[in-house]
CSV table of N, CA and C in Angstrom, one decimal:
chain,number,residue,atom,x,y,z
A,1,MET,N,-11.4,-10.5,-75.6
A,1,MET,CA,-10.2,-11.0,-74.9
A,1,MET,C,-10.3,-10.6,-73.4
A,2,SER,N,-10.1,-11.6,-72.6
A,2,SER,CA,-10.1,-11.5,-71.1
A,2,SER,C,-11.4,-11.0,-70.5
A,3,GLY,N,-12.4,-10.9,-71.3
A,3,GLY,CA,-13.8,-10.5,-70.7
A,3,GLY,C,-13.9,-9.0,-70.4
A,4,TYR,N,-13.0,-8.2,-70.9
A,4,TYR,CA,-13.2,-6.7,-70.7
A,4,TYR,C,-14.0,-6.1,-71.8
A,5,SER,N,-14.6,-5.0,-71.4
A,5,SER,CA,-15.4,-4.2,-72.4
A,5,SER,C,-14.5,-3.6,-73.4
A,6,PRO,N,-14.9,-3.6,-74.7
A,6,PRO,CA,-14.1,-2.9,-75.7
A,6,PRO,C,-14.0,-1.4,-75.5
A,7,TRP,N,-15.0,-0.8,-74.8
A,7,TRP,CA,-15.0,0.6,-74.5
A,7,TRP,C,-13.8,1.0,-73.6
A,8,VAL,N,-13.5,0.1,-72.6
A,8,VAL,CA,-12.4,0.3,-71.7
A,8,VAL,C,-11.1,0.2,-72.5
A,9,GLY,N,-11.1,-0.7,-73.5
A,9,GLY,CA,-9.9,-0.8,-74.3
A,9,GLY,C,-9.7,0.4,-75.2
A,10,LEU,N,-10.8,1.0,-75.7
A,10,LEU,CA,-10.6,2.2,-76.5
A,10,LEU,C,-10.2,3.4,-75.6
A,11,LEU,N,-10.7,3.5,-74.4
A,11,LEU,CA,-10.3,4.5,-73.5
A,11,LEU,C,-8.8,4.4,-73.1
A,12,LEU,N,-8.4,3.2,-72.8
A,12,LEU,CA,-7.0,3.0,-72.5
A,12,LEU,C,-6.1,3.2,-73.7
A,13,ALA,N,-6.5,2.8,-74.9
A,13,ALA,CA,-5.7,3.1,-76.1
A,13,ALA,C,-5.5,4.6,-76.3
A,14,ILE,N,-6.6,5.4,-76.1
A,14,ILE,CA,-6.4,6.8,-76.2
A,14,ILE,C,-5.5,7.4,-75.2
A,15,ILE,N,-5.6,7.0,-74.0
A,15,ILE,CA,-4.7,7.4,-72.9
A,15,ILE,C,-3.2,7.0,-73.2
A,16,LEU,N,-3.0,5.8,-73.6
A,16,LEU,CA,-1.7,5.3,-73.9
A,16,LEU,C,-1.1,6.0,-75.1
A,17,THR,N,-1.9,6.2,-76.1
A,17,THR,CA,-1.4,6.9,-77.3
A,17,THR,C,-1.0,8.3,-77.0
A,18,CYS,N,-1.8,9.0,-76.2
A,18,CYS,CA,-1.5,10.4,-75.9
A,18,CYS,C,-0.2,10.5,-75.0
A,19,GLY,N,-0.1,9.6,-74.1
A,19,GLY,CA,1.1,9.6,-73.3
A,19,GLY,C,2.4,9.3,-74.0
A,20,ILE,N,2.3,8.3,-74.9
A,20,ILE,CA,3.5,8.0,-75.7
A,20,ILE,C,3.8,9.1,-76.7
A,21,ALA,N,2.8,9.7,-77.3
A,21,ALA,CA,3.0,10.8,-78.2
A,21,ALA,C,3.6,12.0,-77.5
A,22,ALA,N,3.2,12.2,-76.3
A,22,ALA,CA,3.8,13.4,-75.5
A,22,ALA,C,5.3,13.1,-75.2
A,23,ILE,N,5.6,11.9,-74.8
A,23,ILE,CA,7.0,11.5,-74.6
A,23,ILE,C,7.9,11.6,-75.8
A,24,LEU,N,7.4,11.0,-76.9
A,24,LEU,CA,8.1,11.1,-78.2
A,24,LEU,C,8.2,12.5,-78.7
A,25,GLY,N,7.2,13.3,-78.5
A,25,GLY,CA,7.2,14.7,-79.0
A,25,GLY,C,8.2,15.5,-78.2
A,26,PHE,N,8.2,15.3,-76.9
A,26,PHE,CA,9.2,16.0,-76.0
A,26,PHE,C,10.6,15.7,-76.5
A,27,VAL,N,10.9,14.4,-76.7
A,27,VAL,CA,12.2,14.1,-77.1
A,27,VAL,C,12.5,14.6,-78.5
A,28,THR,N,11.6,14.4,-79.5
A,28,THR,CA,11.8,14.8,-80.9
A,28,THR,C,11.9,16.3,-81.1
A,29,LEU,N,11.1,17.1,-80.4
A,29,LEU,CA,11.0,18.5,-80.7
A,29,LEU,C,12.2,19.2,-80.1
A,30,ARG,N,13.1,18.6,-79.4
A,30,ARG,CA,14.4,19.2,-79.0
A,30,ARG,C,15.4,19.2,-80.1
A,31,LEU,N,15.1,18.5,-81.2
A,31,LEU,CA,16.0,18.5,-82.4
A,31,LEU,C,15.7,19.6,-83.3
A,32,GLN,N,16.6,20.0,-84.1
A,32,GLN,CA,16.4,21.1,-85.1
A,32,GLN,C,16.9,20.7,-86.5
A,33,GLY,N,16.4,21.5,-87.4
A,33,GLY,CA,16.9,21.3,-88.8
A,33,GLY,C,16.4,19.9,-89.4
A,34,HIS,N,17.3,19.4,-90.2
A,34,HIS,CA,17.0,18.1,-90.9
A,34,HIS,C,16.9,17.0,-89.9
A,35,PHE,N,17.5,17.1,-88.7
A,35,PHE,CA,17.4,16.0,-87.7
A,35,PHE,C,16.0,15.8,-87.2
A,36,LEU,N,15.2,16.9,-87.2
A,36,LEU,CA,13.8,16.8,-86.8
A,36,LEU,C,13.0,16.0,-87.8
A,37,SER,N,13.2,16.3,-89.0
A,37,SER,CA,12.4,15.5,-90.0
A,37,SER,C,12.9,14.1,-90.1
A,38,LEU,N,14.1,13.9,-90.0
A,38,LEU,CA,14.6,12.5,-90.1
A,38,LEU,C,14.2,11.7,-88.9
A,39,SER,N,14.1,12.3,-87.7
A,39,SER,CA,13.7,11.6,-86.5
A,39,SER,C,12.3,11.2,-86.6
A,40,THR,N,11.4,12.0,-87.2
A,40,THR,CA,10.0,11.6,-87.3
A,40,THR,C,9.8,10.4,-88.2
A,41,VAL,N,10.6,10.3,-89.3
A,41,VAL,CA,10.6,9.1,-90.1
A,41,VAL,C,11.1,7.9,-89.4
A,42,ALA,N,12.2,8.1,-88.6
A,42,ALA,CA,12.8,7.0,-87.9
A,42,ALA,C,11.9,6.5,-86.8
A,43,TRP,N,11.2,7.4,-86.1
A,43,TRP,CA,10.2,6.9,-85.1
A,43,TRP,C,9.1,6.1,-85.7
A,44,GLY,N,8.6,6.5,-86.9
A,44,GLY,CA,7.6,5.8,-87.6
A,44,GLY,C,8.0,4.4,-88.0
A,45,LEU,N,9.3,4.3,-88.5
A,45,LEU,CA,9.8,3.0,-88.9
A,45,LEU,C,10.1,2.1,-87.7
A,46,ALA,N,10.6,2.7,-86.6
A,46,ALA,CA,11.0,1.9,-85.4
A,46,ALA,C,9.7,1.4,-84.7
A,47,ILE,N,8.7,2.2,-84.6
A,47,ILE,CA,7.4,1.8,-84.0
A,47,ILE,C,6.7,0.7,-84.8
A,48,ALA,N,6.7,0.8,-86.1
A,48,ALA,CA,6.1,-0.2,-86.9
A,48,ALA,C,6.8,-1.5,-86.8
A,49,PHE,N,8.2,-1.4,-86.8
A,49,PHE,CA,9.0,-2.6,-86.7
A,49,PHE,C,8.8,-3.3,-85.3
A,50,LEU,N,8.7,-2.5,-84.2
A,50,LEU,CA,8.5,-3.0,-82.9
A,50,LEU,C,7.2,-3.7,-82.7
A,51,PHE,N,6.1,-3.0,-83.1
A,51,PHE,CA,4.8,-3.6,-82.9
A,51,PHE,C,4.5,-4.8,-83.9
A,52,GLY,N,5.2,-4.8,-85.0
A,52,GLY,CA,5.1,-5.9,-86.0
A,52,GLY,C,5.8,-7.1,-85.5
A,53,ASN,N,6.7,-7.1,-84.6
A,53,ASN,CA,7.4,-8.2,-84.1
A,53,ASN,C,7.0,-8.7,-82.7
A,54,ILE,N,6.0,-8.1,-82.1
A,54,ILE,CA,5.6,-8.6,-80.8
A,54,ILE,C,4.5,-9.6,-81.0
A,55,ASP,N,4.8,-10.8,-80.5
A,55,ASP,CA,3.8,-11.9,-80.7
A,55,ASP,C,2.5,-11.7,-79.9
A,56,GLU,N,2.6,-11.1,-78.8
A,56,GLU,CA,1.4,-10.9,-77.9
A,56,GLU,C,0.4,-9.9,-78.7
A,57,LEU,N,0.9,-9.1,-79.6
A,57,LEU,CA,0.0,-8.2,-80.3
A,57,LEU,C,-0.4,-8.8,-81.7
A,58,GLY,N,0.0,-10.1,-81.9
A,58,GLY,CA,-0.4,-10.7,-83.2
A,58,GLY,C,0.6,-10.5,-84.3
A,59,SER,N,1.8,-10.0,-84.0
A,59,SER,CA,2.8,-9.7,-85.0
A,59,SER,C,2.2,-8.8,-86.1
A,60,HIS,N,2.5,-9.2,-87.3
A,60,HIS,CA,2.0,-8.3,-88.4
A,60,HIS,C,0.5,-8.6,-88.8
A,61,ASN,N,-0.1,-9.7,-88.2
A,61,ASN,CA,-1.5,-10.0,-88.5
A,61,ASN,C,-2.5,-9.3,-87.6
A,62,GLY,N,-2.1,-8.7,-86.5
A,62,GLY,CA,-3.0,-8.0,-85.6
A,62,GLY,C,-3.7,-9.0,-84.6
A,63,LEU,N,-4.5,-8.4,-83.7
A,63,LEU,CA,-5.2,-9.2,-82.7
A,63,LEU,C,-6.4,-9.8,-83.3
A,64,SER,N,-6.8,-11.0,-82.8
A,64,SER,CA,-8.0,-11.6,-83.2
A,64,SER,C,-8.8,-12.0,-82.0
A,65,GLY,N,-10.1,-12.2,-82.2
A,65,GLY,CA,-10.9,-12.6,-81.1
A,65,GLY,C,-11.4,-11.4,-80.2
A,66,ILE,N,-11.3,-10.2,-80.7
A,66,ILE,CA,-11.8,-9.0,-80.0
A,66,ILE,C,-13.3,-8.9,-80.2
A,67,PRO,N,-14.1,-8.8,-79.2
A,67,PRO,CA,-15.6,-8.7,-79.4
A,67,PRO,C,-15.9,-7.3,-80.1
A,68,PRO,N,-16.9,-7.3,-80.9
A,68,PRO,CA,-17.3,-6.0,-81.5
A,68,PRO,C,-17.8,-5.0,-80.5
A,69,ILE,N,-17.6,-3.7,-80.9
A,69,ILE,CA,-18.2,-2.6,-80.0
A,69,ILE,C,-19.7,-2.7,-80.1
A,70,SER,N,-20.3,-2.5,-79.0
A,70,SER,CA,-21.8,-2.5,-79.0
A,70,SER,C,-22.3,-1.4,-78.2
A,71,ILE,N,-23.4,-0.8,-78.7
A,71,ILE,CA,-24.1,0.3,-78.0
A,71,ILE,C,-25.5,-0.3,-77.6
A,72,GLY,N,-25.6,-0.7,-76.3
A,72,GLY,CA,-26.8,-1.4,-75.9
A,72,GLY,C,-26.8,-2.8,-76.5
A,73,ALA,N,-27.9,-3.1,-77.2
A,73,ALA,CA,-28.1,-4.4,-77.9
A,73,ALA,C,-27.5,-4.3,-79.3
A,74,LEU,N,-27.2,-3.2,-79.8
A,74,LEU,CA,-26.7,-3.0,-81.2
A,74,LEU,C,-25.2,-3.3,-81.3
A,75,ALA,N,-24.8,-4.3,-81.9
A,75,ALA,CA,-23.4,-4.6,-82.1
A,75,ALA,C,-22.9,-4.0,-83.4
A,76,LEU,N,-21.8,-3.2,-83.3
A,76,LEU,CA,-21.3,-2.5,-84.5
A,76,LEU,C,-20.3,-3.4,-85.2
A,77,VAL,N,-20.8,-4.2,-86.1
A,77,VAL,CA,-20.0,-5.2,-86.8
A,77,VAL,C,-19.5,-4.7,-88.1
A,78,GLU,N,-20.4,-4.1,-88.9
A,78,GLU,CA,-20.1,-3.6,-90.2
A,78,GLU,C,-19.2,-2.4,-90.2
A,79,GLY,N,-18.4,-2.2,-91.3
A,79,GLY,CA,-17.6,-1.0,-91.4
A,79,GLY,C,-18.3,0.3,-91.4
A,80,TRP,N,-19.5,0.3,-92.0
A,80,TRP,CA,-20.3,1.6,-92.1
A,80,TRP,C,-20.8,2.0,-90.8
A,81,GLN,N,-21.1,1.0,-89.9
A,81,GLN,CA,-21.6,1.3,-88.6
A,81,GLN,C,-20.5,2.0,-87.7
A,82,ILE,N,-19.3,1.5,-87.8
A,82,ILE,CA,-18.2,2.1,-87.1
A,82,ILE,C,-17.8,3.4,-87.7
A,83,TYR,N,-18.0,3.6,-89.0
A,83,TYR,CA,-17.8,4.9,-89.7
A,83,TYR,C,-18.6,5.9,-89.1
A,84,PHE,N,-19.9,5.6,-88.9
A,84,PHE,CA,-20.8,6.6,-88.3
A,84,PHE,C,-20.6,6.8,-86.8
A,85,LEU,N,-20.1,5.8,-86.1
A,85,LEU,CA,-19.7,6.0,-84.7
A,85,LEU,C,-18.6,7.0,-84.6
A,86,ILE,N,-17.6,6.8,-85.5
A,86,ILE,CA,-16.4,7.7,-85.4
A,86,ILE,C,-16.8,9.1,-85.7
A,87,TRP,N,-17.6,9.3,-86.8
A,87,TRP,CA,-18.0,10.7,-87.2
A,87,TRP,C,-18.9,11.3,-86.1
A,88,GLY,N,-19.7,10.5,-85.4
A,88,GLY,CA,-20.5,11.0,-84.4
A,88,GLY,C,-19.7,11.5,-83.2
A,89,ILE,N,-18.6,10.7,-82.9
A,89,ILE,CA,-17.7,11.2,-81.8
A,89,ILE,C,-17.0,12.5,-82.3
A,90,VAL,N,-16.5,12.5,-83.5
A,90,VAL,CA,-15.9,13.8,-84.0
A,90,VAL,C,-16.8,15.0,-83.9
A,91,ALA,N,-18.1,14.8,-84.3
A,91,ALA,CA,-19.1,15.9,-84.2
A,91,ALA,C,-19.3,16.3,-82.8
A,92,GLY,N,-19.4,15.3,-81.9
A,92,GLY,CA,-19.5,15.6,-80.4
A,92,GLY,C,-18.3,16.4,-79.9
A,93,VAL,N,-17.1,16.0,-80.3
A,93,VAL,CA,-15.9,16.8,-79.8
A,93,VAL,C,-15.9,18.2,-80.4
A,94,LEU,N,-16.3,18.3,-81.6
A,94,LEU,CA,-16.4,19.7,-82.2
A,94,LEU,C,-17.4,20.6,-81.5
A,95,VAL,N,-18.5,20.0,-81.1
A,95,VAL,CA,-19.5,20.8,-80.4
A,95,VAL,C,-19.0,21.2,-79.0
A,96,LEU,N,-18.3,20.2,-78.4
A,96,LEU,CA,-17.7,20.6,-77.1
A,96,LEU,C,-16.6,21.6,-77.2
A,97,LEU,N,-15.8,21.6,-78.2
A,97,LEU,CA,-14.8,22.6,-78.4
A,97,LEU,C,-15.4,23.9,-78.8
A,98,TYR,N,-16.4,23.9,-79.6
A,98,TYR,CA,-17.1,25.2,-79.9
A,98,TYR,C,-17.7,25.8,-78.6
A,99,ASN,N,-18.3,25.0,-77.7
A,99,ASN,CA,-18.8,25.5,-76.5
A,99,ASN,C,-17.7,26.0,-75.6
A,100,LEU,N,-16.5,25.3,-75.6
A,100,LEU,CA,-15.4,25.7,-74.8
A,100,LEU,C,-14.9,27.1,-75.2
A,101,LEU,N,-14.8,27.3,-76.5
A,101,LEU,CA,-14.2,28.5,-77.1
A,101,LEU,C,-15.2,29.7,-76.9
A,102,ASP,N,-16.5,29.3,-76.8
A,102,ASP,CA,-17.5,30.4,-76.6
A,102,ASP,C,-17.8,30.7,-75.1
A,103,SER,N,-17.1,29.9,-74.2
A,103,SER,CA,-17.3,30.2,-72.8
A,103,SER,C,-16.4,31.3,-72.3
A,104,ARG,N,-16.5,31.6,-71.1
A,104,ARG,CA,-15.7,32.7,-70.5
A,104,ARG,C,-14.2,32.3,-70.6
A,105,ILE,N,-13.9,31.1,-70.2
A,105,ILE,CA,-12.5,30.6,-70.3
A,105,ILE,C,-12.0,30.7,-71.8
A,106,GLY,N,-12.8,30.3,-72.7
A,106,GLY,CA,-12.5,30.3,-74.1
A,106,GLY,C,-12.2,31.7,-74.6
A,107,ARG,N,-13.0,32.6,-74.2
A,107,ARG,CA,-12.8,34.0,-74.6
A,107,ARG,C,-11.5,34.6,-74.0
A,108,ALA,N,-11.2,34.2,-72.8
A,108,ALA,CA,-9.9,34.6,-72.2
A,108,ALA,C,-8.8,34.0,-72.9
A,109,MET,N,-8.9,32.8,-73.4
A,109,MET,CA,-7.8,32.2,-74.1
A,109,MET,C,-7.6,32.9,-75.5
A,110,ARG,N,-8.7,33.2,-76.1
A,110,ARG,CA,-8.6,33.9,-77.4
A,110,ARG,C,-8.0,35.3,-77.2
A,111,THR,N,-8.3,36.0,-76.2
A,111,THR,CA,-7.8,37.3,-75.9
A,111,THR,C,-6.3,37.2,-75.7
A,112,LEU,N,-5.9,36.3,-74.9
A,112,LEU,CA,-4.4,36.1,-74.6
A,112,LEU,C,-3.6,35.8,-75.8
A,113,ARG,N,-4.2,35.1,-76.8
A,113,ARG,CA,-3.5,34.8,-78.0
A,113,ARG,C,-3.8,35.8,-79.1
A,114,GLY,N,-4.4,36.9,-78.9
A,114,GLY,CA,-4.7,37.9,-79.9
A,114,GLY,C,-5.7,37.5,-80.8
A,115,GLY,N,-6.7,36.7,-80.4
A,115,GLY,CA,-7.8,36.2,-81.3
A,115,GLY,C,-8.9,37.3,-81.5
A,116,ARG,N,-10.0,36.8,-81.9
A,116,ARG,CA,-11.2,37.6,-82.2
A,116,ARG,C,-11.6,38.3,-80.9
A,117,LYS,N,-11.9,39.6,-81.0
A,117,LYS,CA,-12.2,40.4,-79.9
A,117,LYS,C,-13.7,40.4,-79.6
């Protein structure tokens, strides 16, 4: 769609999702008791209804005509290829988090939170 790279779309999707989640979380976490649990269900229903009725997003059918993700000349078309891409990203993030927690800053964070000495 529009000639943009799907990688840019993925990056923007992550940024947009985190931003909206932070806003909704800020609003929702001010509630207490059963209102908190009811509001999380209500947000889920409202967002599904909203995105299901926007014609620009393909309504309930979703978007079509999006080019597949490709790494170099390899186009990730099959589900198992995307599966390994996702788990590769998860493994990379875990390695980065392990290195962060093992760094000087990570040790300081653990000490402040009463973690492993």
